[in-house]
Every structure is written in C-alpha cells, then in structure tokens.
mmCIF file of C-alpha atoms in Angstrom:
data_model
loop_
_atom_site.group_PDB
_atom_site.id
_atom_site.type_symbol
_atom_site.label_atom_id
_atom_site.label_comp_id
_atom_site.label_asym_id
_atom_site.label_seq_id
_atom_site.Cartn_x
_atom_site.Cartn_y
_atom_site.Cartn_z
ATOM 1 C CA MET A 267 28.480 -2.573 8.555
ATOM 2 C CA ASN A 268 31.940 -2.616 7.033
ATOM 3 C CA ALA A 269 32.037 -1.096 3.548
ATOM 4 C CA LEU A 270 31.520 -3.729 0.885
ATOM 5 C CA SER A 271 33.201 -3.698 -2.476
ATOM 6 C CA THR A 272 31.136 -3.384 -5.638
ATOM 7 C CA GLU A 273 31.713 -7.070 -6.357
ATOM 8 C CA GLU A 274 30.637 -8.084 -2.851
ATOM 9 C CA ILE A 275 27.445 -6.041 -3.183
ATOM 10 C CA ARG A 276 26.741 -7.634 -6.554
ATOM 11 C CA GLN A 277 27.237 -11.109 -5.111
ATOM 12 C CA ARG A 278 24.853 -10.411 -2.232
ATOM 13 C CA ILE A 279 22.267 -8.984 -4.613
ATOM 14 C CA ASP A 280 22.448 -12.132 -6.728
ATOM 15 C CA ALA A 281 22.185 -14.345 -3.651
ATOM 16 C CA LEU A 282 19.122 -12.479 -2.358
ATOM 17 C CA GLY A 283 17.342 -12.322 -5.729
ATOM 18 C CA PRO A 284 15.093 -12.170 -7.542
ATOM 19 C CA TRP A 285 14.218 -8.559 -6.660
ATOM 20 C CA PHE A 286 10.996 -6.679 -7.420
ATOM 21 C CA HIS A 287 12.366 -3.273 -6.359
ATOM 22 C CA ASN A 288 15.146 -1.980 -8.556
ATOM 23 C CA LEU A 289 17.415 -0.303 -6.014
ATOM 24 C CA ASN A 290 20.705 1.400 -6.678
ATOM 25 C CA LEU A 291 23.100 0.017 -4.092
ATOM 26 C CA HIS A 292 26.307 2.003 -4.494
ATOM 27 C CA GLY A 293 26.043 1.847 -8.258
ATOM 28 C CA VAL A 294 24.785 -1.728 -8.482
ATOM 29 C CA PRO A 295 21.127 -2.112 -9.591
ATOM 30 C CA THR A 296 19.111 -4.906 -8.015
ATOM 31 C CA ALA A 297 16.591 -5.397 -10.862
ATOM 32 C CA PRO A 298 17.997 -3.713 -13.976
ATOM 33 C CA SER A 299 15.709 -5.671 -16.329
ATOM 34 C CA HIS A 300 12.459 -4.841 -14.471
ATOM 35 C CA TYR A 301 9.482 -5.010 -16.854
ATOM 36 C CA LEU A 302 8.241 -1.650 -15.483
ATOM 37 C CA GLY A 303 11.596 0.041 -15.998
ATOM 38 C CA ASP A 304 13.401 1.719 -13.116
ATOM 39 C CA TYR A 305 10.699 0.708 -10.678
ATOM 40 C CA PRO A 306 9.655 2.031 -8.195
ATOM 41 C CA GLN A 307 11.846 5.123 -8.713
ATOM 42 C CA VAL A 308 10.059 5.949 -11.952
ATOM 43 C CA LYS A 309 6.707 5.939 -10.141
ATOM 44 C CA TRP A 310 7.997 7.758 -7.055
ATOM 45 C CA ARG A 311 9.062 10.743 -9.174
ATOM 46 C CA ARG A 312 5.436 11.321 -10.182
ATOM 47 C CA PHE A 313 4.104 11.826 -6.655
ATOM 48 C CA SER A 314 7.044 12.445 -4.329
ATOM 49 C CA ASP A 315 6.124 16.122 -3.986
ATOM 50 C CA VAL A 316 2.974 15.359 -1.975
ATOM 51 C CA VAL A 317 4.991 13.739 0.817
ATOM 52 C CA PRO A 318 6.424 16.282 3.283
ATOM 53 C CA LYS A 319 10.006 17.142 2.342
ATOM 54 C CA SER A 320 10.980 16.957 6.014
ATOM 55 C CA LEU A 321 9.739 14.162 8.258
ATOM 56 C CA THR A 322 11.876 15.214 11.203
ATOM 57 C CA GLY A 323 10.202 14.163 14.436
ATOM 58 C CA LYS A 324 7.773 11.872 12.578
ATOM 59 C CA THR A 325 7.239 8.107 12.629
ATOM 60 C CA VAL A 326 6.526 6.072 9.509
ATOM 61 C CA LEU A 327 5.027 2.597 9.003
ATOM 62 C CA ASP A 328 5.505 0.953 5.592
ATOM 63 C CA ILE A 329 3.063 -1.951 5.228
ATOM 64 C CA GLY A 330 4.101 -4.400 2.517
ATOM 65 C CA CYS A 331 7.537 -2.796 2.251
ATOM 66 C CA ASN A 332 9.042 -5.361 -0.152
ATOM 67 C CA ALA A 333 12.753 -4.470 -0.515
ATOM 68 C CA GLY A 334 12.291 -1.223 1.367
ATOM 69 C CA PHE A 335 12.380 1.463 -1.333
ATOM 70 C CA TYR A 336 9.758 3.721 0.266
ATOM 71 C CA ALA A 337 10.937 3.033 3.809
ATOM 72 C CA MET A 338 14.409 4.219 2.814
ATOM 73 C CA GLU A 339 13.044 7.304 1.068
ATOM 74 C CA MET A 340 11.191 8.267 4.242
ATOM 75 C CA LYS A 341 14.302 7.797 6.343
ATOM 76 C CA ARG A 342 16.229 10.004 3.907
ATOM 77 C CA ARG A 343 13.613 12.688 4.575
ATOM 78 C CA GLY A 344 14.578 12.629 8.216
ATOM 79 C CA ALA A 345 11.890 10.445 9.826
ATOM 80 C CA ASP A 346 12.838 9.649 13.415
ATOM 81 C CA ARG A 347 11.572 6.086 13.179
ATOM 82 C CA VAL A 348 10.692 3.939 10.191
ATOM 83 C CA LEU A 349 9.223 0.459 10.536
ATOM 84 C CA GLY A 350 8.784 -1.732 7.454
ATOM 85 C CA LEU A 351 6.465 -4.737 7.455
ATOM 86 C CA ASP A 352 6.213 -7.606 5.031
ATOM 87 C CA SER A 353 4.970 -11.177 5.269
ATOM 88 C CA ARG A 354 7.709 -12.634 3.064
ATOM 89 C CA ASP A 355 11.109 -13.257 4.610
ATOM 90 C CA GLU A 356 12.933 -13.020 1.288
ATOM 91 C CA TYR A 357 11.768 -9.412 0.833
ATOM 92 C CA LEU A 358 12.715 -8.539 4.402
ATOM 93 C CA ALA A 359 16.203 -9.948 3.857
ATOM 94 C CA GLN A 360 16.560 -7.737 0.780
ATOM 95 C CA ALA A 361 15.285 -4.691 2.684
ATOM 96 C CA ARG A 362 17.654 -5.230 5.598
ATOM 97 C CA PHE A 363 20.624 -5.594 3.268
ATOM 98 C CA ALA A 364 19.685 -2.487 1.254
ATOM 99 C CA ALA A 365 19.249 -0.406 4.404
ATOM 100 C CA GLU A 366 22.625 -1.586 5.710
ATOM 101 C CA VAL A 367 24.395 -0.744 2.462
ATOM 102 C CA ASN A 368 22.790 2.726 2.529
ATOM 103 C CA ASP A 369 23.605 3.149 6.245
ATOM 104 C CA LEU A 370 19.953 3.818 7.130
ATOM 105 C CA ASP A 371 18.558 2.871 10.537
ATOM 106 C CA ILE A 372 15.271 1.139 9.678
ATOM 107 C CA GLU A 373 13.509 -1.691 11.500
ATOM 108 C CA PHE A 374 11.893 -4.507 9.510
ATOM 109 C CA ARG A 375 9.466 -7.132 10.810
ATOM 110 C CA ASN A 376 7.546 -10.071 9.398
ATOM 111 C CA LEU A 377 3.952 -9.000 9.946
ATOM 112 C CA SER A 378 0.874 -8.844 7.719
ATOM 113 C CA VAL A 379 -1.561 -5.961 7.498
ATOM 114 C CA TYR A 380 -4.112 -8.108 9.355
ATOM 115 C CA GLU A 381 -1.757 -8.150 12.364
ATOM 116 C CA VAL A 382 -1.046 -4.425 12.720
ATOM 117 C CA GLY A 383 -3.102 -4.279 15.905
ATOM 118 C CA THR A 384 -0.306 -6.166 17.671
ATOM 119 C CA LEU A 385 2.015 -3.171 17.186
ATOM 120 C CA ARG A 386 -0.001 -1.109 19.705
ATOM 121 C CA GLU A 387 1.399 2.068 18.189
ATOM 122 C CA ARG A 388 0.185 4.831 15.879
ATOM 123 C CA PHE A 389 2.330 6.397 13.166
ATOM 124 C CA ASP A 390 2.336 9.882 11.664
ATOM 125 C CA LEU A 391 2.549 8.440 8.155
ATOM 126 C CA VAL A 392 1.385 4.999 7.048
ATOM 127 C CA ILE A 393 2.478 3.782 3.620
ATOM 128 C CA PHE A 394 0.105 1.225 2.123
ATOM 129 C CA MET A 395 1.148 0.850 -1.492
ATOM 130 C CA GLY A 396 0.813 -2.100 -3.812
ATOM 131 C CA VAL A 397 -0.907 -4.288 -1.237
ATOM 132 C CA LEU A 398 -4.697 -3.905 -1.450
ATOM 133 C CA TYR A 399 -5.184 -5.979 -4.602
ATOM 134 C CA HIS A 400 -3.142 -8.831 -3.115
ATOM 135 C CA LEU A 401 -5.608 -9.236 -0.223
ATOM 136 C CA ARG A 402 -8.616 -11.489 0.063
ATOM 137 C CA HIS A 403 -10.097 -9.058 2.605
ATOM 138 C CA PRO A 404 -9.149 -5.570 1.389
ATOM 139 C CA LEU A 405 -11.707 -3.446 3.248
ATOM 140 C CA LEU A 406 -10.846 -5.221 6.502
ATOM 141 C CA ALA A 407 -7.230 -4.176 5.964
ATOM 142 C CA LEU A 408 -8.202 -0.507 5.610
ATOM 143 C CA ASP A 409 -10.369 -0.735 8.730
ATOM 144 C CA LEU A 410 -7.485 -2.244 10.719
ATOM 145 C CA ILE A 411 -5.088 0.471 9.565
ATOM 146 C CA TYR A 412 -7.569 3.141 10.606
ATOM 147 C CA GLU A 413 -8.338 1.502 13.933
ATOM 148 C CA HIS A 414 -4.827 0.626 15.053
ATOM 149 C CA VAL A 415 -1.911 2.383 13.334
ATOM 150 C CA ALA A 416 -2.896 5.523 11.383
ATOM 151 C CA ARG A 417 -2.529 8.773 13.309
ATOM 152 C CA ASP A 418 -2.664 11.297 10.468
ATOM 153 C CA LEU A 419 -1.453 10.617 6.909
ATOM 154 C CA MET A 420 -1.695 7.526 4.717
ATOM 155 C CA LEU A 421 0.069 7.194 1.369
ATOM 156 C CA PHE A 422 -1.989 4.687 -0.607
ATOM 157 C CA GLN A 423 -1.708 2.979 -3.977
ATOM 158 C CA SER A 424 -3.590 0.191 -5.679
ATOM 159 C CA MET A 425 -3.589 -1.264 -9.156
ATOM 160 C CA GLN A 426 -6.838 -0.193 -10.814
ATOM 161 C CA ARG A 427 -8.747 -1.570 -13.767
ATOM 162 C CA GLY A 428 -12.017 -0.566 -15.369
ATOM 163 C CA SER A 429 -13.214 3.012 -15.643
ATOM 164 C CA ASP A 430 -10.900 5.762 -14.413
ATOM 165 C CA ARG A 431 -13.837 8.162 -14.159
ATOM 166 C CA THR A 432 -15.896 8.909 -11.077
ATOM 167 C CA GLY A 433 -19.615 9.663 -11.067
ATOM 168 C CA LYS A 434 -22.138 11.140 -8.698
ATOM 169 C CA PHE A 435 -24.486 8.640 -7.109
ATOM 170 C CA ASP A 436 -27.274 8.894 -4.572
ATOM 171 C CA GLN A 437 -26.532 7.871 -1.007
ATOM 172 C CA ASP A 438 -29.463 5.457 -1.081
ATOM 173 C CA TYR A 439 -31.501 3.617 -3.675
ATOM 174 C CA ASP A 440 -34.802 1.802 -3.676
ATOM 175 C CA PHE A 441 -34.479 -1.996 -3.600
ATOM 176 C CA TRP A 442 -35.894 -2.236 -7.126
ATOM 177 C CA SER A 443 -33.515 0.373 -8.578
ATOM 178 C CA THR A 444 -30.735 -1.392 -10.490
ATOM 179 C CA ASP A 445 -29.669 0.881 -13.350
ATOM 180 C CA GLN A 446 -26.870 2.450 -11.292
ATOM 181 C CA PHE A 447 -25.034 -0.875 -11.202
ATOM 182 C CA ASP A 448 -24.714 -0.813 -15.001
ATOM 183 C CA SER A 449 -22.741 2.434 -14.912
ATOM 184 C CA ASP A 450 -19.006 2.054 -15.574
ATOM 185 C CA GLU A 451 -18.377 4.746 -12.956
ATOM 186 C CA PHE A 452 -20.218 2.910 -10.171
ATOM 187 C CA PRO A 453 -17.746 1.641 -7.518
ATOM 188 C CA LYS A 454 -16.738 -1.870 -8.569
ATOM 189 C CA MET A 455 -14.077 -4.423 -7.733
ATOM 190 C CA HIS A 456 -13.021 -7.156 -10.117
ATOM 191 C CA PHE A 457 -12.534 -10.530 -8.453
ATOM 192 C CA ILE A 458 -9.659 -12.653 -9.797
ATOM 193 C CA GLU A 459 -10.504 -16.279 -9.158
ATOM 194 C CA HIS A 460 -7.292 -17.725 -10.556
ATOM 195 C CA ARG A 461 -4.423 -15.491 -11.718
ATOM 196 C CA TYR A 462 -3.769 -12.064 -13.156
ATOM 197 C CA ALA A 463 -0.328 -11.234 -14.589
ATOM 198 C CA ASP A 464 0.577 -14.813 -13.639
ATOM 199 C CA ASP A 465 0.228 -13.898 -9.956
ATOM 200 C CA PRO A 466 -2.063 -16.064 -7.795
ATOM 201 C CA THR A 467 -2.070 -13.385 -5.063
ATOM 202 C CA ASN A 468 -3.944 -10.855 -7.209
ATOM 203 C CA TRP A 469 -7.459 -11.139 -5.747
ATOM 204 C CA TRP A 470 -9.411 -7.873 -6.007
ATOM 205 C CA ILE A 471 -8.774 -5.015 -8.450
ATOM 206 C CA PRO A 472 -10.932 -1.885 -8.000
ATOM 207 C CA ASN A 473 -11.872 0.793 -10.475
ATOM 208 C CA ARG A 474 -11.023 4.353 -9.508
ATOM 209 C CA SER A 475 -14.474 5.083 -8.127
ATOM 210 C CA CYS A 476 -14.282 2.017 -5.888
ATOM 211 C CA THR A 477 -10.805 2.906 -4.614
ATOM 212 C CA GLU A 478 -11.952 6.350 -3.553
ATOM 213 C CA ALA A 479 -15.205 5.076 -2.044
ATOM 214 C CA MET A 480 -13.374 2.449 0.012
ATOM 215 C CA LEU A 481 -10.926 5.018 1.357
ATOM 216 C CA ARG A 482 -13.761 7.335 2.401
ATOM 217 C CA SER A 483 -15.737 4.463 3.873
ATOM 218 C CA ALA A 484 -12.782 3.394 6.018
ATOM 219 C CA GLY A 485 -12.356 6.928 7.379
ATOM 220 C CA PHE A 486 -9.679 8.422 5.122
ATOM 221 C CA ALA A 487 -10.241 11.781 3.430
ATOM 222 C CA ILE A 488 -8.440 12.149 0.120
ATOM 223 C CA ALA A 489 -6.049 15.103 0.402
ATOM 224 C CA ALA A 490 -4.215 14.658 -2.904
ATOM 225 C CA HIS A 491 -4.377 12.447 -5.990
ATOM 226 C CA PRO A 492 -1.034 13.163 -7.691
ATOM 227 C CA GLU A 493 -0.862 10.031 -9.817
ATOM 228 C CA SER A 494 -3.539 7.810 -11.309
ATOM 229 C CA GLU A 495 -3.198 5.080 -8.684
ATOM 230 C CA VAL A 496 -1.760 7.086 -5.766
ATOM 231 C CA TYR A 497 -3.592 8.964 -3.012
ATOM 232 C CA LEU A 498 -2.437 10.933 -0.009
ATOM 233 C CA CYS A 499 -5.110 10.609 2.663
ATOM 234 C CA ARG A 500 -5.812 12.002 6.105
ATOM 235 C CA ARG A 501 -7.419 10.051 8.886
ATOM 236 C CA CYS A 502 -10.749 11.672 9.740
ATOM 237 C CA LYS A 503 -14.046 10.887 11.432
ATOM 238 C CA ARG A 504 -15.620 7.770 10.010
ATOM 239 C CA PRO A 505 -18.815 8.367 8.039
ATOM 240 C CA TYR A 506 -20.867 5.688 9.788
ATOM 241 C CA PRO A 507 -21.637 4.743 13.393
ATOM 242 C CA ASP A 508 -19.059 2.396 14.905
ATOM 243 C CA GLU A 509 -21.435 -0.555 14.857
ATOM 244 C CA ALA A 510 -21.567 -0.376 11.051
ATOM 245 C CA TYR A 511 -17.982 -1.625 10.922
ATOM 246 C CA LEU A 512 -18.648 -4.807 12.883
ATOM 247 C CA VAL A 513 -20.731 -7.891 12.267
ATOM 248 C CA ARG A 514 -22.987 -8.278 15.260
ATOM 249 C CA ARG A 515 -23.287 -11.654 16.908
ATOM 250 C CA GLY A 516 -26.097 -13.605 15.356
ATOM 251 C CA GLU A 517 -25.876 -11.722 12.039
ATOM 252 C CA ALA A 518 -22.991 -13.637 10.489
#
C-alpha cells in the first residue's frame, strides 16, 4: 500500500476502533488506554523465548487472531505462511490494516475454531491464545485442532481462575469415592452462566490443573510453561483409543 501519513494512520485507527490489541502502527498506538497496559506486548515479552526465533520454512495458523498481534510477530520471525482466523469482521479489518501498514504478507479469514476442518491443511505452529474460555464447547475445539490443523507445535493460553497448583490423582476411582472432588487441585472448570468482566462470551474458566489435563487429554504434550497461563505444546499420540473421542450412535 502507499505510505500513509501519521494523521492518516490515526484516522484509520479511530475509524476501525475500538481495539483490544494495542499495536504500534508507525508510532501510533491503537489502544493506548488498555486496562492491561501495553497489551499484548507486555504479555508476549514473558514467553516469547519459547517460540523458535526463526520460523523460516514454517507455516503458522493463528486461531482467534483479533487484530493480528501474534500473527505479525510470527511473520517477523520469517514464517513462510501465516493465516489468521477470527469470527468477528471488525477484528479482521483491524488485522488487515495493521498488516498492510507493517508491510507483512498475512492472510486473514472469517472462520471459527469449530470450522478448522474446512481448511484441509496442517500447520507447523498453531496459536490458540485467549479463545478457550470464550467457547461453549472448549474440549471439542482442542479435539478439532488436534484432528485437523496441528502438525507439531501449539502455543496455547487461557484465562485461569481457582487454584494455580497441580496435584497427583489416581487414574481411576471407585464410584463411591468422592473426596478427590473436594480438592482445590482437582481439574475443574468454572461455568459462567451470565457474564464475567462484563463479557457475555466468557463461558468456561479452568483452573491450572484442568488446563493441563485438557491439553493432555486432547493429545498435546506440554513442552514448556513459561508464563502462568501460557503453554507450548507438541502434538503427540492421544492417550485414549479413538472411539473415546466420539459419541457413538445410540449413546447420545
């Protein structure tokens, strides 16, 4: 695109707002008053070292890309192809504009995590950050990522509430054994019937133990945990027979 002046960039930012990602577009911030500060840059600094410094020859899928912060970071690391997905057109418009201003060749599509099977393509790195707790069917989303688009690495993040400790639990319990459910460390998800942080799309918020158990259950081995909510995972063999992941006819 033709170079825009600072004032033209500011006008486009205002027209495309409000922004959740605070991006620096040639010196113009998109969300300078963000309640989390310089977000997501401030978070990215805490775990950026676990992502390969060079992604040359690699493909990246950013699910729930919002305004494209992580997609652009991956392109800056040399990824051959970066595809960002979001289900909200206003975020995609922001992402496309930001990528154009930064002269980064990134593709953006309107697609939800439940539709990733339609891509018919696997990616070397899947980014799935800040999405899980907005889903009514979070474990289904992880299963779909595993089944259809993850080839190797997944960078994952979820808001977590409850205990940040993990415990050791048996792999099976007698039907009449219930004490384990009273443990704060037992994998648990908090269901939000109405709103949390004034957001009606916050549905399920796991504790740390639940986050890690869900990742393992879906077939992702935790390779690094650099930040309290962030995990770098590798796709591995699923821990259960394939039929355990499907509801058989007549059982629903």
